[in-house]
Coordinates of C-alpha atoms and ligand atoms in Angstrom, one line a residue:
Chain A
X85 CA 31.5 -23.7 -54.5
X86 CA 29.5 -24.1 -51.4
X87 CA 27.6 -21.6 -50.4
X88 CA 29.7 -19.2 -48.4
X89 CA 26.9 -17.0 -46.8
X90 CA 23.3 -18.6 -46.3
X91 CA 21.3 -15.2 -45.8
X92 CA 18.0 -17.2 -45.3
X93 CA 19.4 -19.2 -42.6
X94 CA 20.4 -15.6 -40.9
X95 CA 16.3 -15.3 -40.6
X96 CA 15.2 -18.8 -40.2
X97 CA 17.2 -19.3 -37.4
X98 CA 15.9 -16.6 -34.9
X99 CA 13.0 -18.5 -33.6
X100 CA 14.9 -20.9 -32.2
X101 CA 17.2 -17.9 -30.6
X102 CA 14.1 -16.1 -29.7
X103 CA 13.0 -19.3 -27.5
X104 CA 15.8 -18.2 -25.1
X105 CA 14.9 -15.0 -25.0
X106 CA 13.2 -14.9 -21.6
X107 CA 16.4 -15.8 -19.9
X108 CA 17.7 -12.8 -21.5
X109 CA 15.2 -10.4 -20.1
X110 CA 15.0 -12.3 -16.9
X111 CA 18.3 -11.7 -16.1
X112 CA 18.3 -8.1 -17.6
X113 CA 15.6 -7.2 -15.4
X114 CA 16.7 -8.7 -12.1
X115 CA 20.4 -7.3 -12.5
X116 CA 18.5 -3.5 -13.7
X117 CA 16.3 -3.9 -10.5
X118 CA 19.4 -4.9 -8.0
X119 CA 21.4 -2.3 -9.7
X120 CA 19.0 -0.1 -9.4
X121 CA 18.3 -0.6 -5.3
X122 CA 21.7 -1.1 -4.4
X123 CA 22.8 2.1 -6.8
X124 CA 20.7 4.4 -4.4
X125 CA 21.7 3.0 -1.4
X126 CA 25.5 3.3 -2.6
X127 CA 24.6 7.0 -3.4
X128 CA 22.4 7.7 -0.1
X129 CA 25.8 6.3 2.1
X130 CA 28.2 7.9 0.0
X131 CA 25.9 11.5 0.2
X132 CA 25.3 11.4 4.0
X133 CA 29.5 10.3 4.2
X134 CA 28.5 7.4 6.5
X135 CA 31.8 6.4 7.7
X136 CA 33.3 3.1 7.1
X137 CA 30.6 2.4 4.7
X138 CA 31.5 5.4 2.5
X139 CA 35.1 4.2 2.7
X140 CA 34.0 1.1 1.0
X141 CA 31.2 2.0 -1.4
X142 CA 34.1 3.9 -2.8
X143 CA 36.9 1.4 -2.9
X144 CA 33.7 -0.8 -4.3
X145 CA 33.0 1.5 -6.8
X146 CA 36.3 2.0 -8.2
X147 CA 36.9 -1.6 -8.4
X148 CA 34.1 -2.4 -10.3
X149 CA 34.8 0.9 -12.7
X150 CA 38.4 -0.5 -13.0
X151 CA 37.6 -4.2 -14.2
X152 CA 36.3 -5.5 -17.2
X153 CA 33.1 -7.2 -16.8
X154 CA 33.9 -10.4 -18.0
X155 CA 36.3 -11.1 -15.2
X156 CA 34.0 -9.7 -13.1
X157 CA 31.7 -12.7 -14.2
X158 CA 34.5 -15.0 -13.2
X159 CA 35.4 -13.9 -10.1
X160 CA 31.8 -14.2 -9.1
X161 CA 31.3 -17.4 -10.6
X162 CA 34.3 -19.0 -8.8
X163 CA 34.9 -17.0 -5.9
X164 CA 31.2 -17.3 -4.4
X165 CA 31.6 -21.3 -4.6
X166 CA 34.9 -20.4 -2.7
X167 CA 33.2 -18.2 -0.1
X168 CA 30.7 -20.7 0.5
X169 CA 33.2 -23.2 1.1
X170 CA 35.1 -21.4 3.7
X171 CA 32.0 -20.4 5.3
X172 CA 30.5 -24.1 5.5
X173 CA 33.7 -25.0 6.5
X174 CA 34.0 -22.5 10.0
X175 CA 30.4 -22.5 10.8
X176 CA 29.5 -26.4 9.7
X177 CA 26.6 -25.5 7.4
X178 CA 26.4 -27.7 4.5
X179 CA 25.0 -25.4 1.3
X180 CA 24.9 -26.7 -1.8
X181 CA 27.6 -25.0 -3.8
X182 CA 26.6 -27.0 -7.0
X183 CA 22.7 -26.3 -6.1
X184 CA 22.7 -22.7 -6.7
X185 CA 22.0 -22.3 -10.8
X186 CA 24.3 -20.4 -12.8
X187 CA 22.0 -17.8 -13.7
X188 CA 22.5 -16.7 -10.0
X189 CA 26.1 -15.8 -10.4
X190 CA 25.0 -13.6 -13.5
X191 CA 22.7 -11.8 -11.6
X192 CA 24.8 -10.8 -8.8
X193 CA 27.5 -9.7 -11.2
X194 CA 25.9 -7.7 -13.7
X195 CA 23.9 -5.9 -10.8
X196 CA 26.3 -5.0 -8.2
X197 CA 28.3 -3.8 -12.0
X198 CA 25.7 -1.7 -12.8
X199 CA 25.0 -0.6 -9.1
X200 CA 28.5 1.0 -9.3
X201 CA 27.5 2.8 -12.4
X202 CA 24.3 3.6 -11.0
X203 CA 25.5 5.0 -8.2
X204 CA 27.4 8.0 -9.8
X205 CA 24.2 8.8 -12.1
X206 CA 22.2 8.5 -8.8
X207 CA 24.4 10.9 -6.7
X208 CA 24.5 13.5 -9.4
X209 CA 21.2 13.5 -10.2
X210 CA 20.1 14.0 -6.5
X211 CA 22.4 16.8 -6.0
X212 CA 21.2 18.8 -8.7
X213 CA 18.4 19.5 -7.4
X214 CA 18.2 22.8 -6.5
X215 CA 18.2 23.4 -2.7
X216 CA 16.4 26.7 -2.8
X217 CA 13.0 24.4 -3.8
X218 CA 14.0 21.6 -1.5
X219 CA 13.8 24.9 1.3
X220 CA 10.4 26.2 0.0
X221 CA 8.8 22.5 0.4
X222 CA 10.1 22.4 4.0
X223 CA 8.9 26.0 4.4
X224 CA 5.8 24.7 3.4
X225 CA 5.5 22.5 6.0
X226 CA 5.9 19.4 4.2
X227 CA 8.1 16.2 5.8
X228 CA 10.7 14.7 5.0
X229 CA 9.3 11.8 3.0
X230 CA 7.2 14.0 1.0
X231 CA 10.2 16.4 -0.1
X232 CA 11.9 13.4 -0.9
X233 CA 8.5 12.1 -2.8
X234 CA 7.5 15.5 -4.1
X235 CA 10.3 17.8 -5.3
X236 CA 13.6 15.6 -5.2
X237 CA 13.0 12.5 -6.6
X238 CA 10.8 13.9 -9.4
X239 CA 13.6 15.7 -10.8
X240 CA 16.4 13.9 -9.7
X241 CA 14.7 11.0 -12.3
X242 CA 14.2 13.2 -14.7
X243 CA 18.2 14.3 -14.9
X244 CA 19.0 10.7 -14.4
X245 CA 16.7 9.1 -17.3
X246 CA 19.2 9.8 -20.1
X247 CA 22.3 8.4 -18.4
X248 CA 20.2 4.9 -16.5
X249 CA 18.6 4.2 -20.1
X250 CA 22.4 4.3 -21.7
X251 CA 22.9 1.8 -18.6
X252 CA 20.3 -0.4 -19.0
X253 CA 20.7 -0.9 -22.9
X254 CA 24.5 -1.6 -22.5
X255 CA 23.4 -4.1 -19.7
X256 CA 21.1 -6.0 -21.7
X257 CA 24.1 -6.3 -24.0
X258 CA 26.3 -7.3 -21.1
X259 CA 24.0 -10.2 -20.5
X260 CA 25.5 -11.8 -23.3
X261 CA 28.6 -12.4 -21.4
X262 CA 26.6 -14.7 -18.3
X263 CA 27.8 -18.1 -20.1
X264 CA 30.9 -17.7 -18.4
X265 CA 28.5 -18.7 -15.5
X266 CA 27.2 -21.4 -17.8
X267 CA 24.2 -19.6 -18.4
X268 CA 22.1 -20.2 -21.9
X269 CA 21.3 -17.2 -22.6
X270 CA 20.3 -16.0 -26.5
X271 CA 24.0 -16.0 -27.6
X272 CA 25.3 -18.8 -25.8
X273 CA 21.9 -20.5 -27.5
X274 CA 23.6 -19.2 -30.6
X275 CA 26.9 -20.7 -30.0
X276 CA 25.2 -24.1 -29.6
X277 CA 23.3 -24.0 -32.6
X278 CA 26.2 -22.9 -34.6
X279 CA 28.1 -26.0 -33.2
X280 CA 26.2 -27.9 -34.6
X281 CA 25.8 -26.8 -38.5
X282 CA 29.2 -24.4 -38.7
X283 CA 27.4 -21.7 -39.7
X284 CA 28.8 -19.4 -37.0
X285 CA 29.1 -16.4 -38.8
X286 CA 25.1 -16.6 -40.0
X287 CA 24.1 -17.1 -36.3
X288 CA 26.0 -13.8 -34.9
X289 CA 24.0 -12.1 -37.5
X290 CA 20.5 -13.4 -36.3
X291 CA 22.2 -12.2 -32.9
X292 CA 23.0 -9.1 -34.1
X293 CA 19.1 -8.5 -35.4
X294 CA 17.6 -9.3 -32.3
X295 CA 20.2 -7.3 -30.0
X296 CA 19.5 -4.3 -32.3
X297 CA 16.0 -4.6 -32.7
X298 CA 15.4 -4.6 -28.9
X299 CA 17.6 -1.8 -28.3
X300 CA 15.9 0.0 -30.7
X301 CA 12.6 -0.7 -29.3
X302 CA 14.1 0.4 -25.7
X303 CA 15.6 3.9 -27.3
X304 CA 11.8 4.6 -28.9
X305 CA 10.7 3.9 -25.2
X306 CA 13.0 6.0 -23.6
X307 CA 12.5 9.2 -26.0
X308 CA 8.8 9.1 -25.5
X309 CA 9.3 9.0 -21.6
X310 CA 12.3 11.8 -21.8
X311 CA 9.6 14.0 -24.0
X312 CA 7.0 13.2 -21.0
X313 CA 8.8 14.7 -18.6
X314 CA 10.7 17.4 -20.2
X315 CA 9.4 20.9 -19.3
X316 CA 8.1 21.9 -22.7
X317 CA 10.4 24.9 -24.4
X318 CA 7.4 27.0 -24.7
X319 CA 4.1 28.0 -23.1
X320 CA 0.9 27.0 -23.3
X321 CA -1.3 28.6 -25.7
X322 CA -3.7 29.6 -22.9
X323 CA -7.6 29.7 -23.8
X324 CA -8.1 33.3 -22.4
X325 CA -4.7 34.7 -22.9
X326 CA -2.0 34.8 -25.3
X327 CA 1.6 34.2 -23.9
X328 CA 2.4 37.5 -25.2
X329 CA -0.2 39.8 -24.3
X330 CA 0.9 42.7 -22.3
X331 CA 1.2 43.0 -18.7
X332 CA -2.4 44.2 -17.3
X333 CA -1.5 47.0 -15.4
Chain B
X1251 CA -0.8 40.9 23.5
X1252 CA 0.7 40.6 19.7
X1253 CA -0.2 37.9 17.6
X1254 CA 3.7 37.1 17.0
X1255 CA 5.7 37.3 19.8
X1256 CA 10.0 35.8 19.4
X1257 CA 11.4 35.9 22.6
X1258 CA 15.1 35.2 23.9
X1259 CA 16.5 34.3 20.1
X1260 CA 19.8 33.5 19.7
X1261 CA 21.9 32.1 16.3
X1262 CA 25.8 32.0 16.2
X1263 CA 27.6 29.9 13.4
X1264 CA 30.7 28.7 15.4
X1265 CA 32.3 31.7 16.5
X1266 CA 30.3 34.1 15.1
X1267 CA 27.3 35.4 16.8
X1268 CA 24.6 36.6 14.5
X1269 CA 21.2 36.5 16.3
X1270 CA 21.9 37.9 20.3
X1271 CA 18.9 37.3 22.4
X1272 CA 16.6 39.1 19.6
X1273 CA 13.0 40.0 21.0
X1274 CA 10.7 41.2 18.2
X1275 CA 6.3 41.7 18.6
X1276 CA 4.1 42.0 15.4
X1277 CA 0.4 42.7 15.7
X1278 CA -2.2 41.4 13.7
X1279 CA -2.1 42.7 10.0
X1280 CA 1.1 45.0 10.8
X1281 CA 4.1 45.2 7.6
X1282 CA 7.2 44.9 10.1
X1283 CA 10.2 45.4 7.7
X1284 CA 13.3 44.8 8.7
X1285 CA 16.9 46.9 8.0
X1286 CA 20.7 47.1 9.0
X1287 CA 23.8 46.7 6.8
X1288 CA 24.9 43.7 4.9
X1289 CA 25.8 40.5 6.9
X1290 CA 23.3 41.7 10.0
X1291 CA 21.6 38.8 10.3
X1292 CA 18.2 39.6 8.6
X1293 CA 18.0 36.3 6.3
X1294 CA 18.8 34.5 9.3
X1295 CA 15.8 35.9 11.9
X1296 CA 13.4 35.0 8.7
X1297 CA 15.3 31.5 8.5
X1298 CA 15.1 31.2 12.0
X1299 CA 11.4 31.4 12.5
X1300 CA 10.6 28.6 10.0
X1301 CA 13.3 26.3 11.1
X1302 CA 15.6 26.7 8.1
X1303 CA 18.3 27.4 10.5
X1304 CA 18.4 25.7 13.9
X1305 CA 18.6 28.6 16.8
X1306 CA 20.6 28.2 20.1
X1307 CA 17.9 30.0 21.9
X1308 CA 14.6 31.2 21.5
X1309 CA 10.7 31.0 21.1
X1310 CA 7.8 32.1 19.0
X1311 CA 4.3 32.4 20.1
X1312 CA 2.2 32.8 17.3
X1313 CA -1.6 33.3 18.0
X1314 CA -1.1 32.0 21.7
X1315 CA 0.9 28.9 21.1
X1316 CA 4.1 29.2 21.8
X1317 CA 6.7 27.0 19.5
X1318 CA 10.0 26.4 21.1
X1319 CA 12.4 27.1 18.2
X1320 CA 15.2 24.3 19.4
X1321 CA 13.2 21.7 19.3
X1322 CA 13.9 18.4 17.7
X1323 CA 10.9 17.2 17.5
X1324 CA 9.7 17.2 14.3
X1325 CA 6.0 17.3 14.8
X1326 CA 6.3 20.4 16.3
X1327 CA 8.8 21.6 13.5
X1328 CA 6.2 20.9 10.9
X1329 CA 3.3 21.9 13.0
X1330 CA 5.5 25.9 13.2
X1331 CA 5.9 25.6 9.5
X1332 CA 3.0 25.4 9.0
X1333 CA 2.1 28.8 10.8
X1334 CA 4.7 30.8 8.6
X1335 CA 5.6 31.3 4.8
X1336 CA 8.5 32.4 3.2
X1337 CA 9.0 34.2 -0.1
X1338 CA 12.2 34.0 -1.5
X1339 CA 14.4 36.3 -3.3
X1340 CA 14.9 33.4 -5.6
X1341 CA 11.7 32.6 -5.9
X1342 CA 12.1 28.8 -5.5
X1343 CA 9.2 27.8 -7.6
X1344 CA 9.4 24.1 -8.6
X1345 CA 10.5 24.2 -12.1
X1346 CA 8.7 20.9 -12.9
X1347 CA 5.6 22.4 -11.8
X1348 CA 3.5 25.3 -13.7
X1349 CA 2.0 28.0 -12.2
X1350 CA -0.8 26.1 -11.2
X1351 CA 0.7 23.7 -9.7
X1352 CA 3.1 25.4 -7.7
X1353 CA 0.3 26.9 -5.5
X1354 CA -2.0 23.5 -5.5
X1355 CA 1.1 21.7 -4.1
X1356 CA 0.8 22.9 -0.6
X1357 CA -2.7 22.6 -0.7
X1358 CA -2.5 19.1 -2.0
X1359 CA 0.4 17.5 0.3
X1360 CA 0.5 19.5 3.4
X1361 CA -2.7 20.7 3.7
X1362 CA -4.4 17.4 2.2
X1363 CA -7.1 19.1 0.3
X1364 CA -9.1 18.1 -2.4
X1365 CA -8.0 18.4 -5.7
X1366 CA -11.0 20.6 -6.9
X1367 CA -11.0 22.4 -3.7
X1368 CA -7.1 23.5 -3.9
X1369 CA -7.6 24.4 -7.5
X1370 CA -10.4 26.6 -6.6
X1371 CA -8.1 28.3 -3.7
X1372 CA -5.1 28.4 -6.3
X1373 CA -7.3 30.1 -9.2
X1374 CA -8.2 32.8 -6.4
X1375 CA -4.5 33.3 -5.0
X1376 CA -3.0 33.7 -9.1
X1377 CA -6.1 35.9 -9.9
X1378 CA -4.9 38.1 -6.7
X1379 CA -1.4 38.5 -7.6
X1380 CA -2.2 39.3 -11.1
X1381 CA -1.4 36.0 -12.7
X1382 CA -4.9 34.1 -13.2
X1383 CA -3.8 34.2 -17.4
X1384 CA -0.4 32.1 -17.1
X1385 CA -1.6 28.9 -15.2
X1386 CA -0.3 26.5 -17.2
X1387 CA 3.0 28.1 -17.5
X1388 CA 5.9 26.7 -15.7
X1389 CA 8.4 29.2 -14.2
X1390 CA 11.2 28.9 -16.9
X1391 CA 8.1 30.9 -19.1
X1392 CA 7.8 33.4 -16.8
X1393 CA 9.8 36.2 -15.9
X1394 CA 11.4 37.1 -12.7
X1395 CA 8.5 39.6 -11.5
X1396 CA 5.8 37.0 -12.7
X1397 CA 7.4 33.7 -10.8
X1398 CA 8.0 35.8 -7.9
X1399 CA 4.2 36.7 -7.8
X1400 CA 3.6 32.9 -8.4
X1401 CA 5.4 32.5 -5.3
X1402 CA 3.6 35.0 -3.0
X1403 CA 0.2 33.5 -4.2
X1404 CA 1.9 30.0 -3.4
X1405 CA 2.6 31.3 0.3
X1406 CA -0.6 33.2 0.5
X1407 CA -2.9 29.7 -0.7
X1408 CA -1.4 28.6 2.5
X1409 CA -3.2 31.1 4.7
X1410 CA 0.3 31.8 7.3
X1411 CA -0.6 33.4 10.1
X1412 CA 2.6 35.6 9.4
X1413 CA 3.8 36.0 6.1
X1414 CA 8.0 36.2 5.8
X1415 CA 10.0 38.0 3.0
X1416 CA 13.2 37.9 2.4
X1417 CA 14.6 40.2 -0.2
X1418 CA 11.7 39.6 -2.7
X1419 CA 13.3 42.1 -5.2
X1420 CA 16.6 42.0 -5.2
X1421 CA 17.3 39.5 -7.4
X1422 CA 14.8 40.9 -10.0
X1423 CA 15.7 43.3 -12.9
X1424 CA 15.3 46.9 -12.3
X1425 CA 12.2 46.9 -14.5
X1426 CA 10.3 44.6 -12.9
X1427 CA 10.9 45.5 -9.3
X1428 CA 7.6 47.7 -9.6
X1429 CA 5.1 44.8 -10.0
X1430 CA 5.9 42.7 -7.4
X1431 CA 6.3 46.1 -4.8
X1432 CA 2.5 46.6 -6.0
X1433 CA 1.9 43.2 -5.5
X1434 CA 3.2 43.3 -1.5
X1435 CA 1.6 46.6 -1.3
X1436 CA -1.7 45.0 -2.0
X1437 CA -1.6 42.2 -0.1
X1438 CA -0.2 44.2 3.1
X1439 CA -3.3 45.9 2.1
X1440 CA -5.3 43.2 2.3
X1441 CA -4.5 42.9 6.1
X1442 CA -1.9 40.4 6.0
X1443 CA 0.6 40.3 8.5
X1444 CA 3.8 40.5 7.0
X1445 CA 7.7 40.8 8.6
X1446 CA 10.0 41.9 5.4
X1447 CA 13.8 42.0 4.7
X1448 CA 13.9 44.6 2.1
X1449 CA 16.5 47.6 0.5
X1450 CA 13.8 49.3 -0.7
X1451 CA 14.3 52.1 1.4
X1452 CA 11.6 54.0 -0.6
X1453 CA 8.7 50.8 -0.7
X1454 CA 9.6 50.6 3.0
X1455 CA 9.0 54.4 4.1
X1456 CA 5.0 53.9 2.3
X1457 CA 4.1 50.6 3.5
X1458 CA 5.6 49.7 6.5
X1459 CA 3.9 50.3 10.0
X1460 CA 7.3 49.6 11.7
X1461 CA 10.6 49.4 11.1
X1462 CA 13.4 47.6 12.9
X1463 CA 17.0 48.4 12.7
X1464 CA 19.2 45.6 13.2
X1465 CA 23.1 45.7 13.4
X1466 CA 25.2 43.3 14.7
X1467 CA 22.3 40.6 15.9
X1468 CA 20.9 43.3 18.1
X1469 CA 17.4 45.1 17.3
X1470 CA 19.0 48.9 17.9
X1471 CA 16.0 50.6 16.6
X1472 CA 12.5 49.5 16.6
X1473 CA 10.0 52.5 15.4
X1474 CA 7.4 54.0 13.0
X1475 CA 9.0 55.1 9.3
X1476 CA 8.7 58.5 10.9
X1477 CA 11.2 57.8 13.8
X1478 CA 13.4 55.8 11.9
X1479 CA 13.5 58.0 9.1
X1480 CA 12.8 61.1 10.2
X1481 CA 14.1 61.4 13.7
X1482 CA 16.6 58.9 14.4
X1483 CA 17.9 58.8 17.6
X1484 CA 20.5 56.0 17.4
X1485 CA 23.9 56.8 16.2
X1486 CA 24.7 53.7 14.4
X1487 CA 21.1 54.1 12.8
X1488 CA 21.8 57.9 11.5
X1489 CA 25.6 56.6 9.9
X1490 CA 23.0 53.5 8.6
X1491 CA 20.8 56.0 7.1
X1492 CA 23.6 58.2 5.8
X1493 CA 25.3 55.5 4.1
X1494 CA 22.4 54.5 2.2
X1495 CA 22.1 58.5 1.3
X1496 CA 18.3 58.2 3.4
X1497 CA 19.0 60.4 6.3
X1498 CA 17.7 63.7 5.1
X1499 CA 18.0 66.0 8.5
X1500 CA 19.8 68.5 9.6
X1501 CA 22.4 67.1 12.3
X1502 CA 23.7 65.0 8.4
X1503 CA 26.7 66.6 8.2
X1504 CA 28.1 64.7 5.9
X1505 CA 27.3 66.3 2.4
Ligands
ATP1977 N1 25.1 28.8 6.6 C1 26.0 29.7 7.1 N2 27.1 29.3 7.7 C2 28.0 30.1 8.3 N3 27.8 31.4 8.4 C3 26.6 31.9 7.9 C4 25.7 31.1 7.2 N4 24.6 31.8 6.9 C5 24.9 33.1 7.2 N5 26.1 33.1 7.8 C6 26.7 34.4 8.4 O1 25.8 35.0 9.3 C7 25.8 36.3 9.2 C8 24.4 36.9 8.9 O2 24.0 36.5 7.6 P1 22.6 36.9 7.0 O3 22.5 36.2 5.7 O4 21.6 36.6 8.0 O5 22.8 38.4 6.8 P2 21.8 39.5 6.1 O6 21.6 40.5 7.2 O7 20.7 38.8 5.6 O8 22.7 40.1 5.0 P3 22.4 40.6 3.5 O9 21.8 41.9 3.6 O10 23.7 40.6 2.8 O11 21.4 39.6 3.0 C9 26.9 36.7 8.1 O12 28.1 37.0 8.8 C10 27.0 35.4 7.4 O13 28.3 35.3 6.9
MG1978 MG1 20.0 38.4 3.6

């Protein structure tokens, strides 16, 4: 019988995987910084209620909640091209729709997705902030930008760590969907290479290794940072007092 | 002429008028506290005078320069912030920062000091308030007594030319109320000049030079704890006092 399963192939395969890795990250990283950006601004309009634009970072954000990412991908991939058309069309520009490289359309789509998600995390991390501190660093005298700088942002990150880490690891994950933009990413690479020798089902497990392996990496990174900033659960064992020691006086 | 003088201030929130045309002196190194039932509008004259509320109407001179309190700009808002501090009767430490911390950060980001030099100033205000052995503790270690004297050394670092308290004990368990009295006691003491929202009726009668007696966003009694206490002359302050069980002559008739 041929050989059903070919474990070694499962290892001996990932280097060739791991030389698309970069386009991986690459888009990981753009779409975690434009969801990131666009996230606060989302959560700054929706916060102040600017009007019309709160009406439709709402609709926006609903939308994007409601629908799967994958035909998010799609509607970006085709419906930018259709945008662009329209738009050389009444203003007689001539863009290149076929110039602009797939990896584009990933971007946009997997950061104005997570931008909606972001948003949310943003807006109720900001608003936990207690406003009795946010009053004693204006009492102080201090200005806006160094409230912000100082006593919001500090602690609004820290609430928000947790929830943007879940994000960021389920978008890395996400970025295996951008070949609907025809993007080669490490599991499209995967699908290709599997075309060729049929061993599909040895491939998803080298894909399945590396996924995990940098998720894992990310979690290890993220706990240290969380235990950073966490307020410790007890006090100091001070040099010339013990946190027990009786009140003086 | 007083180092503090508010002149002409006025707060209403829609409809309701809290602060009416409120005119209030406090000399150098006097403990003005303030009185008058629930809902009088003492929070909001402390708010008012560092700009945590926004007055219709009013100014404050402080030491000769005269802040108009409607103004929007916010130079001059940060420049009459600077000039007061407020304790809280939540404290408001930042949680994320110890002891420490929470007094250098004035010192560091308003005030621009060195690092060495605001520790130094820190080290002194804690040590004064009783709490030079918990520096590295962040408030959620301390009780409410200790975090509230972390605050008035955090206002004090700040050297305000007036000093603003607003209910620094309420909010504290019965036990622990005593601590941060002494503490006030000692810095009022010190020759800090200090205008004080309190219930203490008892705290009030020993420390205070002067007490004002507001009702209804009007100052309706303005006097030494003897006069206010002693020999009230104002109706609404003797059925004040005599709610509160503090009116102790003989026109009470009320027994
Ligand atoms: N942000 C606000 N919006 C609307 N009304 C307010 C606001 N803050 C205070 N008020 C009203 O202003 C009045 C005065 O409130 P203030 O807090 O100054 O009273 P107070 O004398 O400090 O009372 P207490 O002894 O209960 O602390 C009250 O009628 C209150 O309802
Ligand atoms: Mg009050």
């Amino acid at each position: 019988m041929a050989k059903l399963f070919d474990g070694k192939l499962v290892i001996t395969e990932i280097p060739d995987l791991l030389e698309y890795l970069p386009t991986t990250i690459y888009l990981t990283l753009v779409a975690l910084v434009v969801g990131l950006v666009i996230g606060l601004l989302i959560a700054l309009v929706r916060m102040n209620r600017i009007p019309v634009l709160n009406q439709i970072a709402i609709a926006f954000v609903s939308i994007v909640r409601g629908t799967p990412i994958i035909v998010q991908l799609y509607i970006t991939y085709f419906g930018i091209p259709i945008a662009l058309k329209y738009f050389n069309y009444y203003h007689g520009t001539s863009f290149n729709i076929n110039g602009i490289p797939g990896i584009l359309f990933a971007m946009v789509a997997l950061g104005l997705n997570q931008s909606a998600f972001d948003s949310e995390t943003i807006r109720a991390a900001i608003q936990s902030v207690d406003k009795g501190q946010i009053e004693a660093a204006k009492s102080m005298g201090m200005n806006g930008g160094q409230v912000l700088r100082r006593v919001i942002l500090p602690q609004a990150a820290a609430v928000a760590l947790l929830p943007l880490g879940n994000s960021f690891i389920s978008l890395i994950k996400g970025t295996s969907l951008a070949f609907t933009c025809s993007v080669v990413e490490i599991t499209a690479a995967g699908k290709i290479l599997a075309g060729r020798n049929y061993r599909y089902f040895e491939v998803y497990c080298s894909l399945a290794i590396i996924y995990w392996v940098i998720t894992f990496i990310l979690e290890r990174i993220l706990a240290l940072v969380e235990k950073k900033i966490t307020i410790p659960e007890q006090p100091p064992e001070d040099k010339n007092a013990s946190p027990r020691k009786e009140e003086s006086k | 002429m007083s180092l503090i003088e508010i002149r002409g201030l006025s707060k209403s929130f829609g409809k309701n008028v809290v602060l009416d045309n409120v005119d209030l002196d406090i000399n150098e190194g006097e403990v003005v506290a303030i009185i008058g039932p629930s809902g009088t509008g003492k929070s909001t004259l402390l708010r008012s005078l560092n700009l945590l509320e926004k007055p219709e109407a009013g100014t404050v001179t402080i030491d000769g320069k005269t802040f108009d309190l409607t103004t929007k700009v916010s130079k001059e808002k940060l420049e009459l912030r600077k000039q007061t501090e407020m304790v809280f009767q939540q404290f408001n430490l930042f949680k994320n920062r110890t002891a420490l911390e929470n007094v250098m950060e004035g010192l560091t980001v308003v005030k621009k000091e060195k690092k060495e030099e605001a520790k130094k100033q820190a080290l002194f205000e804690l040590e004064r308030v009783g709490m030079g052995d918990r520096l590295g503790h962040y408030p959620r270690h301390l009780s409410g007594g200790q975090q509230q004297r972390v605050a008035i050394a955090r206002a004090l670092a700040l050297k305000p030319k007036l000093l603003l308290m607003d209910e620094p004990t309420s909010a504290l368990d019965p036990e622990l109320v005593g601590e941060v009295l002494l503490t006030i006691k000692k810095i009022a003491k010190e020759g800090f000049t200090i205008l004080l929202v309190t219930h203490e009726m008892d705290f009030v009668k020993s420390v205070a030079n002067r007490i004002i007696f507001l009702e209804n966003g009007k100052v309706v009694a303005n006097g030494s704890p003897r006069e206010i206490f002693d020999n009230p002359t104002s109706d609404r302050l003797k059925s004040f006092l005599r709610n509160i069980n503090m009116l102790q002559s003989a026109d009470d008739y009320s027994i």
